[in-house]
C-alpha cells in the first residue's frame, strides 16, 4: 500500500512540477505528516525530491528527474478506457485504478501536453443514465465486474418472477444501458443477458474459464437489444397521421417501429394524411403514447382504443371549452 502511494507521489510531482504538502495530502488522502515521511523515504531511496520552504514553498523533483514507473497495469489500462464514465468506474470498484491510470499517462506526457486530459474533459462528458431517473449502483456490481475482468466463473442466485434461481455463469462482458447494468454471460453453452441488480448473491470461483474467441460484446448487445425491442411489441394499431403527426411519431413511440410503419404506409390522402399500421407494446401503452400527438393522430383500429381516445378528446374539449377556473368558481358558489 505504501509503495503504491510513494509511486503516486512521484508521479504527481512529475506531472505537475511542484505541489504543496497540503495538496499532496489531499490527493493521496493522507496527513501532511505522512507526506513528509514519504518524501524523506523517497530521498533516502535516491529519488531527488526537493522541499522549498516558506509560504509559497512545496515539493518538486530536481534536475528533470523522470521515473520509469509509468507502465499501466491490467486494471489501470481497462479503467483508462472508461475514464470518461466516472460513475461506471466507481460502480465497478475501479475508481482508484482509473485515477492511477490517468496519473501515469499524465506523467508520461511531454510538459506541453500535460493539460490534455483536463482539456479533453472540458470538451466531452458521457452522462449514461436517462432523464428523470436516479442512477442506482447494484450492490454486487464490483463482484460481477471483478469476475468479468479476471474471466472467473461465478455461482449466482438470480431473482426471476419473484423467486431465486441458481445459475453457474461465465461472465463475458458488462453493459451500462440508460443507467441500468447488465452482464452478458454464458450459461450451459448459451449466451444470455442478466440484470446485475437482480443478483441476490454472487460468488466467484477460483477457476478461470476460456473466453469464446468469437464473442463480440458490442455486436451481441446490439442483436439482443433489437430482438428485445421487437419482442415487446405484441399489439398493432392503425393510425391516420397528419404531416406533423408523421414527423413526431418516432418521438412518442418505438423509433424502429415508427420507421417501419411510415416506410410501409401508402401515399397520403388529399389532406396530406397517411395511414399506418403501427406495432406497439400494448393498447394501454399505445393510448398514452398516441395521446401525445393530440389532433395530429386519429386512431382507426382497434375499436376499443379508438373509443378510449375519442372519450379523452371529448374530456379535453370540455376542459378547454370553458374559461380557466370556471369549474372551481361554480363549486365555490355551491
mmCIF file of C-alpha atoms in Angstrom:
data_model
loop_
_atom_site.group_PDB
_atom_site.id
_atom_site.type_symbol
_atom_site.label_atom_id
_atom_site.label_comp_id
_atom_site.label_asym_id
_atom_site.label_seq_id
_atom_site.Cartn_x
_atom_site.Cartn_y
_atom_site.Cartn_z
ATOM 1 C CA UNK A 1 0.000 0.000 0.000
ATOM 2 C CA UNK A 2 2.767 2.438 0.936
ATOM 3 C CA UNK A 3 4.790 1.541 -2.162
ATOM 4 C CA UNK A 4 1.821 2.426 -4.370
ATOM 5 C CA UNK A 5 1.411 5.711 -2.509
ATOM 6 C CA UNK A 6 5.085 6.581 -2.916
ATOM 7 C CA UNK A 7 4.838 5.909 -6.627
ATOM 8 C CA UNK A 8 1.765 8.127 -6.888
ATOM 9 C CA UNK A 9 3.591 10.896 -5.045
ATOM 10 C CA UNK A 10 6.482 10.794 -7.507
ATOM 11 C CA UNK A 11 4.111 10.735 -10.480
ATOM 12 C CA UNK A 12 2.151 13.681 -9.109
ATOM 13 C CA UNK A 13 5.315 15.753 -8.814
ATOM 14 C CA UNK A 14 6.496 14.614 -12.222
ATOM 15 C CA UNK A 15 3.246 15.587 -13.918
ATOM 16 C CA UNK A 16 2.557 18.845 -12.035
ATOM 17 C CA UNK A 17 6.028 20.181 -11.342
ATOM 18 C CA UNK A 18 5.531 21.439 -7.804
ATOM 19 C CA UNK A 19 2.921 20.767 -5.101
ATOM 20 C CA UNK A 20 2.480 21.831 -1.517
ATOM 21 C CA UNK A 21 2.290 19.346 1.313
ATOM 22 C CA UNK A 22 -1.400 20.106 1.692
ATOM 23 C CA UNK A 23 -2.096 19.472 -1.976
ATOM 24 C CA UNK A 24 -0.241 16.169 -1.876
ATOM 25 C CA UNK A 25 -2.003 15.156 1.317
ATOM 26 C CA UNK A 26 -5.377 15.834 -0.306
ATOM 27 C CA UNK A 27 -4.514 13.893 -3.470
ATOM 28 C CA UNK A 28 -3.104 10.927 -1.542
ATOM 29 C CA UNK A 29 -5.780 11.069 1.177
ATOM 30 C CA UNK A 30 -3.226 11.112 3.990
ATOM 31 C CA UNK A 31 -1.958 13.671 6.510
ATOM 32 C CA UNK A 32 0.751 16.223 5.740
ATOM 33 C CA UNK A 33 2.928 14.481 8.310
ATOM 34 C CA UNK A 34 2.633 11.265 6.284
ATOM 35 C CA UNK A 35 3.605 13.207 3.166
ATOM 36 C CA UNK A 36 6.737 14.474 4.948
ATOM 37 C CA UNK A 37 7.675 10.925 5.953
ATOM 38 C CA UNK A 38 7.059 9.673 2.421
ATOM 39 C CA UNK A 39 9.245 12.417 0.933
ATOM 40 C CA UNK A 40 12.035 11.512 3.377
ATOM 41 C CA UNK A 41 11.744 7.845 2.386
ATOM 42 C CA UNK A 42 11.967 8.760 -1.302
ATOM 43 C CA UNK A 43 15.035 10.909 -0.695
ATOM 44 C CA UNK A 44 16.713 8.066 1.171
ATOM 45 C CA UNK A 45 15.921 5.780 -1.768
ATOM 46 C CA UNK A 46 17.672 8.145 -4.188
ATOM 47 C CA UNK A 47 14.688 9.964 -5.650
ATOM 48 C CA UNK A 48 15.688 13.669 -5.801
ATOM 49 C CA UNK A 49 12.708 15.282 -4.091
ATOM 50 C CA UNK A 50 13.419 18.862 -3.022
ATOM 51 C CA UNK A 51 11.410 20.831 -0.443
ATOM 52 C CA UNK A 52 11.050 24.588 -0.895
ATOM 53 C CA UNK A 53 10.467 26.295 2.437
ATOM 54 C CA UNK A 54 8.194 29.226 3.130
ATOM 55 C CA UNK A 55 4.599 30.221 2.400
ATOM 56 C CA UNK A 56 4.975 29.668 -1.354
ATOM 57 C CA UNK A 57 7.085 26.557 -0.979
ATOM 58 C CA UNK A 58 6.328 22.963 -1.791
ATOM 59 C CA UNK A 59 7.834 19.773 -3.114
ATOM 60 C CA UNK A 60 9.356 19.195 -6.537
ATOM 61 C CA UNK A 61 11.709 16.850 -8.363
ATOM 62 C CA UNK A 62 15.227 18.114 -9.013
ATOM 63 C CA UNK A 63 17.118 18.136 -12.294
ATOM 64 C CA UNK A 64 14.365 16.997 -14.637
ATOM 65 C CA UNK A 65 14.127 13.622 -12.891
ATOM 66 C CA UNK A 66 11.612 11.278 -14.541
ATOM 67 C CA UNK A 67 10.524 7.950 -13.182
ATOM 68 C CA UNK A 68 10.058 4.946 -15.405
ATOM 69 C CA UNK A 69 7.299 3.578 -13.193
ATOM 70 C CA UNK A 70 4.644 4.513 -15.728
ATOM 71 C CA UNK A 71 3.696 1.084 -17.056
ATOM 72 C CA UNK A 72 -0.043 0.530 -16.876
ATOM 73 C CA UNK A 73 -1.379 -2.497 -15.030
ATOM 74 C CA UNK A 74 -4.249 -4.508 -16.450
ATOM 75 C CA UNK A 75 -6.925 -2.931 -14.263
ATOM 76 C CA UNK A 76 -5.485 0.540 -14.885
ATOM 77 C CA UNK A 77 -5.466 0.041 -18.644
ATOM 78 C CA UNK A 78 -9.073 -1.162 -18.553
ATOM 79 C CA UNK A 79 -10.042 1.760 -16.343
ATOM 80 C CA UNK A 80 -8.374 4.243 -18.691
ATOM 81 C CA UNK A 81 -10.812 3.385 -21.467
ATOM 82 C CA UNK A 82 -13.684 4.042 -19.067
ATOM 83 C CA UNK A 83 -12.292 7.240 -17.611
ATOM 84 C CA UNK A 84 -14.973 9.291 -19.363
ATOM 85 C CA UNK A 85 -17.622 7.477 -17.308
ATOM 86 C CA UNK A 86 -16.606 8.142 -13.692
ATOM 87 C CA UNK A 87 -19.843 6.728 -12.280
ATOM 88 C CA UNK A 88 -19.212 3.457 -14.127
ATOM 89 C CA UNK A 89 -15.672 3.274 -12.756
ATOM 90 C CA UNK A 90 -16.853 3.897 -9.219
ATOM 91 C CA UNK A 91 -19.632 1.323 -9.512
ATOM 92 C CA UNK A 92 -17.226 -1.385 -10.649
ATOM 93 C CA UNK A 93 -14.707 -0.577 -7.938
ATOM 94 C CA UNK A 94 -12.153 0.850 -10.400
ATOM 95 C CA UNK A 95 -12.097 4.494 -9.309
ATOM 96 C CA UNK A 96 -8.613 4.210 -7.778
ATOM 97 C CA UNK A 97 -7.294 2.307 -10.791
ATOM 98 C CA UNK A 98 -8.716 4.958 -13.098
ATOM 99 C CA UNK A 99 -7.063 7.753 -11.117
ATOM 100 C CA UNK A 100 -3.736 5.905 -11.188
ATOM 101 C CA UNK A 101 -4.003 5.291 -14.931
ATOM 102 C CA UNK A 102 -4.718 8.927 -15.698
ATOM 103 C CA UNK A 103 -1.851 9.989 -13.472
ATOM 104 C CA UNK A 104 0.582 7.639 -15.212
ATOM 105 C CA UNK A 105 -0.472 8.896 -18.617
ATOM 106 C CA UNK A 106 -0.085 12.497 -17.469
ATOM 107 C CA UNK A 107 3.392 11.736 -16.089
ATOM 108 C CA UNK A 108 4.454 10.139 -19.379
ATOM 109 C CA UNK A 109 3.365 13.108 -21.476
ATOM 110 C CA UNK A 110 5.633 15.925 -22.523
ATOM 111 C CA UNK A 111 5.278 19.029 -20.322
ATOM 112 C CA UNK A 112 3.457 20.967 -23.032
ATOM 113 C CA UNK A 113 0.849 18.184 -23.328
ATOM 114 C CA UNK A 114 0.111 17.626 -19.642
ATOM 115 C CA UNK A 115 -3.036 19.700 -19.717
ATOM 116 C CA UNK A 116 -4.510 17.481 -22.468
ATOM 117 C CA UNK A 117 -6.558 15.246 -20.104
ATOM 118 C CA UNK A 118 -8.176 18.221 -18.355
ATOM 119 C CA UNK A 119 -8.620 19.995 -21.681
ATOM 120 C CA UNK A 120 -10.413 16.967 -23.112
ATOM 121 C CA UNK A 121 -12.566 16.563 -20.006
ATOM 122 C CA UNK A 122 -13.848 20.104 -20.500
ATOM 123 C CA UNK A 123 -14.974 19.204 -24.030
ATOM 124 C CA UNK A 124 -16.529 15.748 -23.606
ATOM 125 C CA UNK A 125 -18.666 14.143 -20.914
ATOM 126 C CA UNK A 126 -20.781 10.998 -21.092
ATOM 127 C CA UNK A 127 -23.922 11.023 -18.947
ATOM 128 C CA UNK A 128 -25.137 7.424 -19.086
ATOM 129 C CA UNK A 129 -28.403 7.424 -17.071
ATOM 130 C CA UNK A 130 -31.627 8.516 -18.710
ATOM 131 C CA UNK A 131 -33.530 11.657 -17.770
ATOM 132 C CA UNK A 132 -35.791 11.581 -14.703
ATOM 133 C CA UNK A 133 -34.004 8.536 -13.350
ATOM 134 C CA UNK A 134 -31.981 8.318 -10.178
ATOM 135 C CA UNK A 135 -28.971 6.120 -11.009
ATOM 136 C CA UNK A 136 -28.538 3.269 -8.533
ATOM 137 C CA UNK A 137 -25.381 1.171 -8.427
ATOM 138 C CA UNK A 138 -26.187 -2.528 -7.855
ATOM 139 C CA UNK A 139 -24.689 -3.768 -4.605
ATOM 140 C CA UNK A 140 -22.984 -6.746 -6.253
ATOM 141 C CA UNK A 141 -21.631 -4.877 -9.289
ATOM 142 C CA UNK A 142 -17.993 -4.819 -8.035
ATOM 143 C CA UNK A 143 -18.024 -8.618 -7.584
ATOM 144 C CA UNK A 144 -19.517 -9.167 -11.041
ATOM 145 C CA UNK A 145 -17.082 -6.689 -12.608
ATOM 146 C CA UNK A 146 -14.094 -8.388 -10.951
ATOM 147 C CA UNK A 147 -15.229 -11.723 -12.367
ATOM 148 C CA UNK A 148 -15.587 -10.195 -15.833
ATOM 149 C CA UNK A 149 -12.060 -8.717 -15.758
ATOM 150 C CA UNK A 150 -10.498 -11.960 -14.456
ATOM 151 C CA UNK A 151 -12.602 -14.426 -16.537
ATOM 152 C CA UNK A 152 -13.823 -16.114 -13.349
ATOM 153 C CA UNK A 153 -16.844 -18.400 -13.210
ATOM 154 C CA UNK A 154 -19.481 -17.236 -10.778
ATOM 155 C CA UNK A 155 -22.142 -19.083 -8.824
ATOM 156 C CA UNK A 156 -25.112 -16.745 -8.604
ATOM 157 C CA UNK A 157 -28.608 -16.575 -7.201
ATOM 158 C CA UNK A 158 -30.784 -14.639 -9.633
ATOM 159 C CA UNK A 159 -34.248 -13.263 -8.859
ATOM 160 C CA UNK A 160 -36.718 -14.103 -11.612
ATOM 161 C CA UNK A 161 -40.504 -13.813 -11.401
ATOM 162 C CA UNK A 162 -40.302 -13.229 -7.664
ATOM 163 C CA UNK A 163 -38.227 -16.320 -6.848
ATOM 164 C CA UNK A 164 -34.499 -17.076 -6.736
ATOM 165 C CA UNK A 165 -32.852 -19.473 -9.161
ATOM 166 C CA UNK A 166 -29.273 -20.765 -9.036
ATOM 167 C CA UNK A 167 -27.047 -20.128 -12.028
ATOM 168 C CA UNK A 168 -23.473 -21.044 -12.965
ATOM 169 C CA UNK A 169 -22.252 -18.277 -15.239
ATOM 170 C CA UNK A 170 -19.217 -17.378 -17.306
ATOM 171 C CA UNK A 171 -19.451 -13.561 -17.446
ATOM 172 C CA UNK A 172 -18.018 -12.210 -20.695
ATOM 173 C CA UNK A 173 -18.966 -8.539 -20.551
ATOM 174 C CA UNK A 174 -20.805 -5.698 -18.814
ATOM 175 C CA UNK A 175 -23.187 -3.219 -20.444
ATOM 176 C CA UNK A 176 -24.471 0.029 -18.949
ATOM 177 C CA UNK A 177 -27.744 0.900 -20.672
ATOM 178 C CA UNK A 178 -29.582 4.083 -19.618
ATOM 179 C CA UNK A 179 -28.307 3.750 -16.056
ATOM 180 C CA UNK A 180 -29.029 0.003 -15.754
ATOM 181 C CA UNK A 181 -26.208 -2.560 -15.592
ATOM 182 C CA UNK A 182 -26.395 -5.865 -17.491
ATOM 183 C CA UNK A 183 -23.941 -8.746 -17.748
ATOM 184 C CA UNK A 184 -23.620 -10.921 -20.845
ATOM 185 C CA UNK A 185 -22.768 -14.398 -19.617
ATOM 186 C CA UNK A 186 -22.505 -17.918 -20.982
ATOM 187 C CA UNK A 187 -24.636 -20.475 -19.178
ATOM 188 C CA UNK A 188 -24.925 -24.103 -20.280
ATOM 189 C CA UNK A 189 -23.269 -23.236 -23.575
ATOM 190 C CA UNK A 190 -25.584 -20.332 -24.440
ATOM 191 C CA UNK A 191 -25.138 -16.589 -24.036
ATOM 192 C CA UNK A 192 -27.789 -14.748 -22.069
ATOM 193 C CA UNK A 193 -28.281 -11.287 -20.572
ATOM 194 C CA UNK A 194 -28.831 -10.751 -16.834
ATOM 195 C CA UNK A 195 -29.663 -7.562 -14.943
ATOM 196 C CA UNK A 196 -26.996 -7.072 -12.299
ATOM 197 C CA UNK A 197 -29.446 -5.533 -9.812
ATOM 198 C CA UNK A 198 -31.376 -8.821 -9.779
ATOM 199 C CA UNK A 199 -28.480 -10.848 -8.404
ATOM 200 C CA UNK A 200 -29.165 -11.809 -4.787
ATOM 201 C CA UNK A 201 -25.732 -13.391 -4.316
ATOM 202 C CA UNK A 202 -22.554 -13.790 -6.371
ATOM 203 C CA UNK A 203 -19.557 -15.977 -5.579
ATOM 204 C CA UNK A 204 -16.545 -16.042 -7.890
ATOM 205 C CA UNK A 205 -14.825 -19.394 -8.224
ATOM 206 C CA UNK A 206 -11.066 -19.999 -8.225
ATOM 207 C CA UNK A 207 -11.002 -21.217 -11.831
ATOM 208 C CA UNK A 208 -10.805 -19.089 -14.928
ATOM 209 C CA UNK A 209 -12.962 -20.001 -17.900
ATOM 210 C CA UNK A 210 -11.835 -19.897 -21.518
ATOM 211 C CA UNK A 211 -13.472 -16.971 -23.269
ATOM 212 C CA UNK A 212 -15.280 -17.548 -26.540
ATOM 213 C CA UNK A 213 -12.872 -16.119 -29.106
ATOM 214 C CA UNK A 214 -15.795 -15.295 -31.428
ATOM 215 C CA UNK A 215 -17.769 -13.379 -28.815
ATOM 216 C CA UNK A 216 -18.221 -9.703 -29.751
ATOM 217 C CA UNK A 217 -19.882 -7.827 -26.894
ATOM 218 C CA UNK A 218 -20.956 -4.843 -29.000
ATOM 219 C CA UNK A 219 -22.491 -6.964 -31.762
ATOM 220 C CA UNK A 220 -24.095 -9.345 -29.232
ATOM 221 C CA UNK A 221 -25.722 -6.486 -27.333
ATOM 222 C CA UNK A 222 -26.966 -4.771 -30.491
ATOM 223 C CA UNK A 223 -28.599 -8.014 -31.655
ATOM 224 C CA UNK A 224 -30.174 -8.765 -28.265
ATOM 225 C CA UNK A 225 -31.370 -5.188 -27.808
ATOM 226 C CA UNK A 226 -33.052 -5.226 -31.211
ATOM 227 C CA UNK A 227 -34.615 -8.619 -30.514
ATOM 228 C CA UNK A 228 -35.892 -7.429 -27.133
ATOM 229 C CA UNK A 229 -37.385 -4.289 -28.646
ATOM 230 C CA UNK A 230 -39.207 -6.409 -31.237
ATOM 231 C CA UNK A 231 -40.383 -8.972 -28.687
ATOM 232 C CA UNK A 232 -42.269 -6.463 -26.531
ATOM 233 C CA UNK A 233 -44.227 -5.026 -29.483
ATOM 234 C CA UNK A 234 -47.058 -7.546 -29.255
ATOM 235 C CA UNK A 235 -50.041 -5.456 -30.404
ATOM 236 C CA UNK A 236 -50.790 -3.440 -33.516
ATOM 237 C CA UNK A 237 -52.879 -0.321 -34.113
ATOM 238 C CA UNK A 238 -53.946 1.545 -37.255
ATOM 239 C CA UNK A 239 -53.483 5.314 -37.106
ATOM 240 C CA UNK A 240 -54.091 8.155 -39.543
ATOM 241 C CA UNK A 241 -51.451 10.869 -39.227
ATOM 242 C CA UNK A 242 -51.146 14.440 -40.366
ATOM 243 C CA UNK A 243 -47.816 15.618 -41.766
ATOM 244 C CA UNK A 244 -46.845 16.848 -38.297
ATOM 245 C CA UNK A 245 -48.039 13.601 -36.720
ATOM 246 C CA UNK A 246 -45.872 11.590 -39.105
ATOM 247 C CA UNK A 247 -42.838 13.702 -38.167
ATOM 248 C CA UNK A 248 -43.489 13.358 -34.435
ATOM 249 C CA UNK A 249 -44.447 9.664 -34.362
ATOM 250 C CA UNK A 250 -40.839 8.415 -33.813
ATOM 251 C CA UNK A 251 -40.559 10.746 -30.794
ATOM 252 C CA UNK A 252 -43.518 9.252 -28.902
ATOM 253 C CA UNK A 253 -43.340 5.565 -29.892
ATOM 254 C CA UNK A 254 -40.632 2.993 -30.534
ATOM 255 C CA UNK A 255 -38.384 4.632 -33.121
ATOM 256 C CA UNK A 256 -37.746 1.480 -35.158
ATOM 257 C CA UNK A 257 -41.437 0.513 -35.182
ATOM 258 C CA UNK A 258 -42.411 4.027 -36.235
ATOM 259 C CA UNK A 259 -39.862 3.958 -39.051
ATOM 260 C CA UNK A 260 -41.139 0.616 -40.338
ATOM 261 C CA UNK A 261 -44.757 1.792 -40.158
ATOM 262 C CA UNK A 262 -44.071 5.005 -42.049
ATOM 263 C CA UNK A 263 -41.982 3.228 -44.682
ATOM 264 C CA UNK A 264 -44.812 0.761 -45.344
ATOM 265 C CA UNK A 265 -47.524 3.427 -45.489
ATOM 266 C CA UNK A 266 -49.328 4.153 -48.729
ATOM 267 C CA UNK A 267 -49.467 7.568 -50.415
ATOM 268 C CA UNK A 268 -51.035 10.446 -48.454
ATOM 269 C CA UNK A 269 -54.685 11.342 -48.979
ATOM 270 C CA UNK A 270 -55.969 14.637 -50.318
ATOM 271 C CA UNK A 271 -55.384 16.297 -46.932
ATOM 272 C CA UNK A 272 -51.807 15.046 -46.733
ATOM 273 C CA UNK A 273 -52.571 12.374 -44.133
ATOM 274 C CA UNK A 274 -51.061 8.877 -44.166
ATOM 275 C CA UNK A 275 -52.477 5.717 -42.624
ATOM 276 C CA UNK A 276 -50.002 3.426 -40.849
ATOM 277 C CA UNK A 277 -50.130 0.065 -39.133
ATOM 278 C CA UNK A 278 -48.007 0.513 -36.009
ATOM 279 C CA UNK A 279 -46.561 -2.208 -33.756
ATOM 280 C CA UNK A 280 -46.978 -1.275 -30.063
ATOM 281 C CA UNK A 281 -46.165 -2.803 -26.706
ATOM 282 C CA UNK A 282 -49.823 -2.858 -25.596
ATOM 283 C CA UNK A 283 -53.042 -0.920 -26.152
ATOM 284 C CA UNK A 284 -52.515 0.754 -22.773
ATOM 285 C CA UNK A 285 -49.072 1.968 -23.794
ATOM 286 C CA UNK A 286 -50.339 2.985 -27.239
ATOM 287 C CA UNK A 287 -53.101 5.044 -25.612
ATOM 288 C CA UNK A 288 -50.586 7.027 -23.546
ATOM 289 C CA UNK A 289 -48.207 7.464 -26.481
ATOM 290 C CA UNK A 290 -50.683 8.496 -29.156
ATOM 291 C CA UNK A 291 -52.434 10.993 -26.890
ATOM 292 C CA UNK A 292 -49.162 12.891 -27.011
ATOM 293 C CA UNK A 293 -49.804 13.604 -30.710
ATOM 294 C CA UNK A 294 -53.153 15.241 -29.951
ATOM 295 C CA UNK A 295 -55.164 16.129 -33.083
ATOM 296 C CA UNK A 296 -52.246 15.114 -35.331
ATOM 297 C CA UNK A 297 -53.194 11.412 -34.939
ATOM 298 C CA UNK A 298 -56.524 9.624 -35.371
ATOM 299 C CA UNK A 299 -56.782 6.036 -34.145
ATOM 300 C CA UNK A 300 -58.790 3.916 -36.602
ATOM 301 C CA UNK A 301 -58.319 0.432 -35.139
ATOM 302 C CA UNK A 302 -58.883 -1.380 -32.838
ATOM 303 C CA UNK A 303 -62.356 -0.040 -31.957
ATOM 304 C CA UNK A 304 -61.766 -0.119 -28.184
ATOM 305 C CA UNK A 305 -58.684 2.088 -28.480
ATOM 306 C CA UNK A 306 -60.470 4.486 -30.859
ATOM 307 C CA UNK A 307 -63.359 4.784 -28.376
ATOM 308 C CA UNK A 308 -60.994 5.480 -25.492
ATOM 309 C CA UNK A 309 -59.102 8.153 -27.429
ATOM 310 C CA UNK A 310 -62.389 9.749 -28.513
ATOM 311 C CA UNK A 311 -63.531 9.950 -24.878
ATOM 312 C CA UNK A 312 -60.215 11.547 -23.924
ATOM 313 C CA UNK A 313 -60.660 14.086 -26.757
ATOM 314 C CA UNK A 314 -64.172 14.927 -25.515
ATOM 315 C CA UNK A 315 -62.897 15.483 -21.971
ATOM 316 C CA UNK A 316 -60.103 17.696 -23.287
ATOM 317 C CA UNK A 317 -62.558 19.708 -25.378
ATOM 318 C CA UNK A 318 -64.784 20.195 -22.326
ATOM 319 C CA UNK A 319 -61.823 21.393 -20.268
ATOM 320 C CA UNK A 320 -60.718 23.914 -22.858
ATOM 321 C CA UNK A 321 -64.245 24.949 -23.796
ATOM 322 C CA UNK A 322 -64.693 26.996 -20.632
ATOM 323 C CA UNK A 323 -62.791 29.864 -19.107
ATOM 324 C CA UNK A 324 -59.889 28.968 -16.787
ATOM 325 C CA UNK A 325 -61.115 28.473 -13.219
ATOM 326 C CA UNK A 326 -64.784 28.336 -14.229
ATOM 327 C CA UNK A 327 -65.323 24.901 -12.676
ATOM 328 C CA UNK A 328 -63.764 25.992 -9.374
ATOM 329 C CA UNK A 329 -65.855 29.200 -9.311
ATOM 330 C CA UNK A 330 -69.008 27.121 -9.798
ATOM 331 C CA UNK A 331 -68.035 24.743 -6.996
ATOM 332 C CA UNK A 332 -67.328 27.667 -4.635
ATOM 333 C CA UNK A 333 -70.742 29.149 -5.387
ATOM 334 C CA UNK A 334 -72.415 25.910 -4.312
#
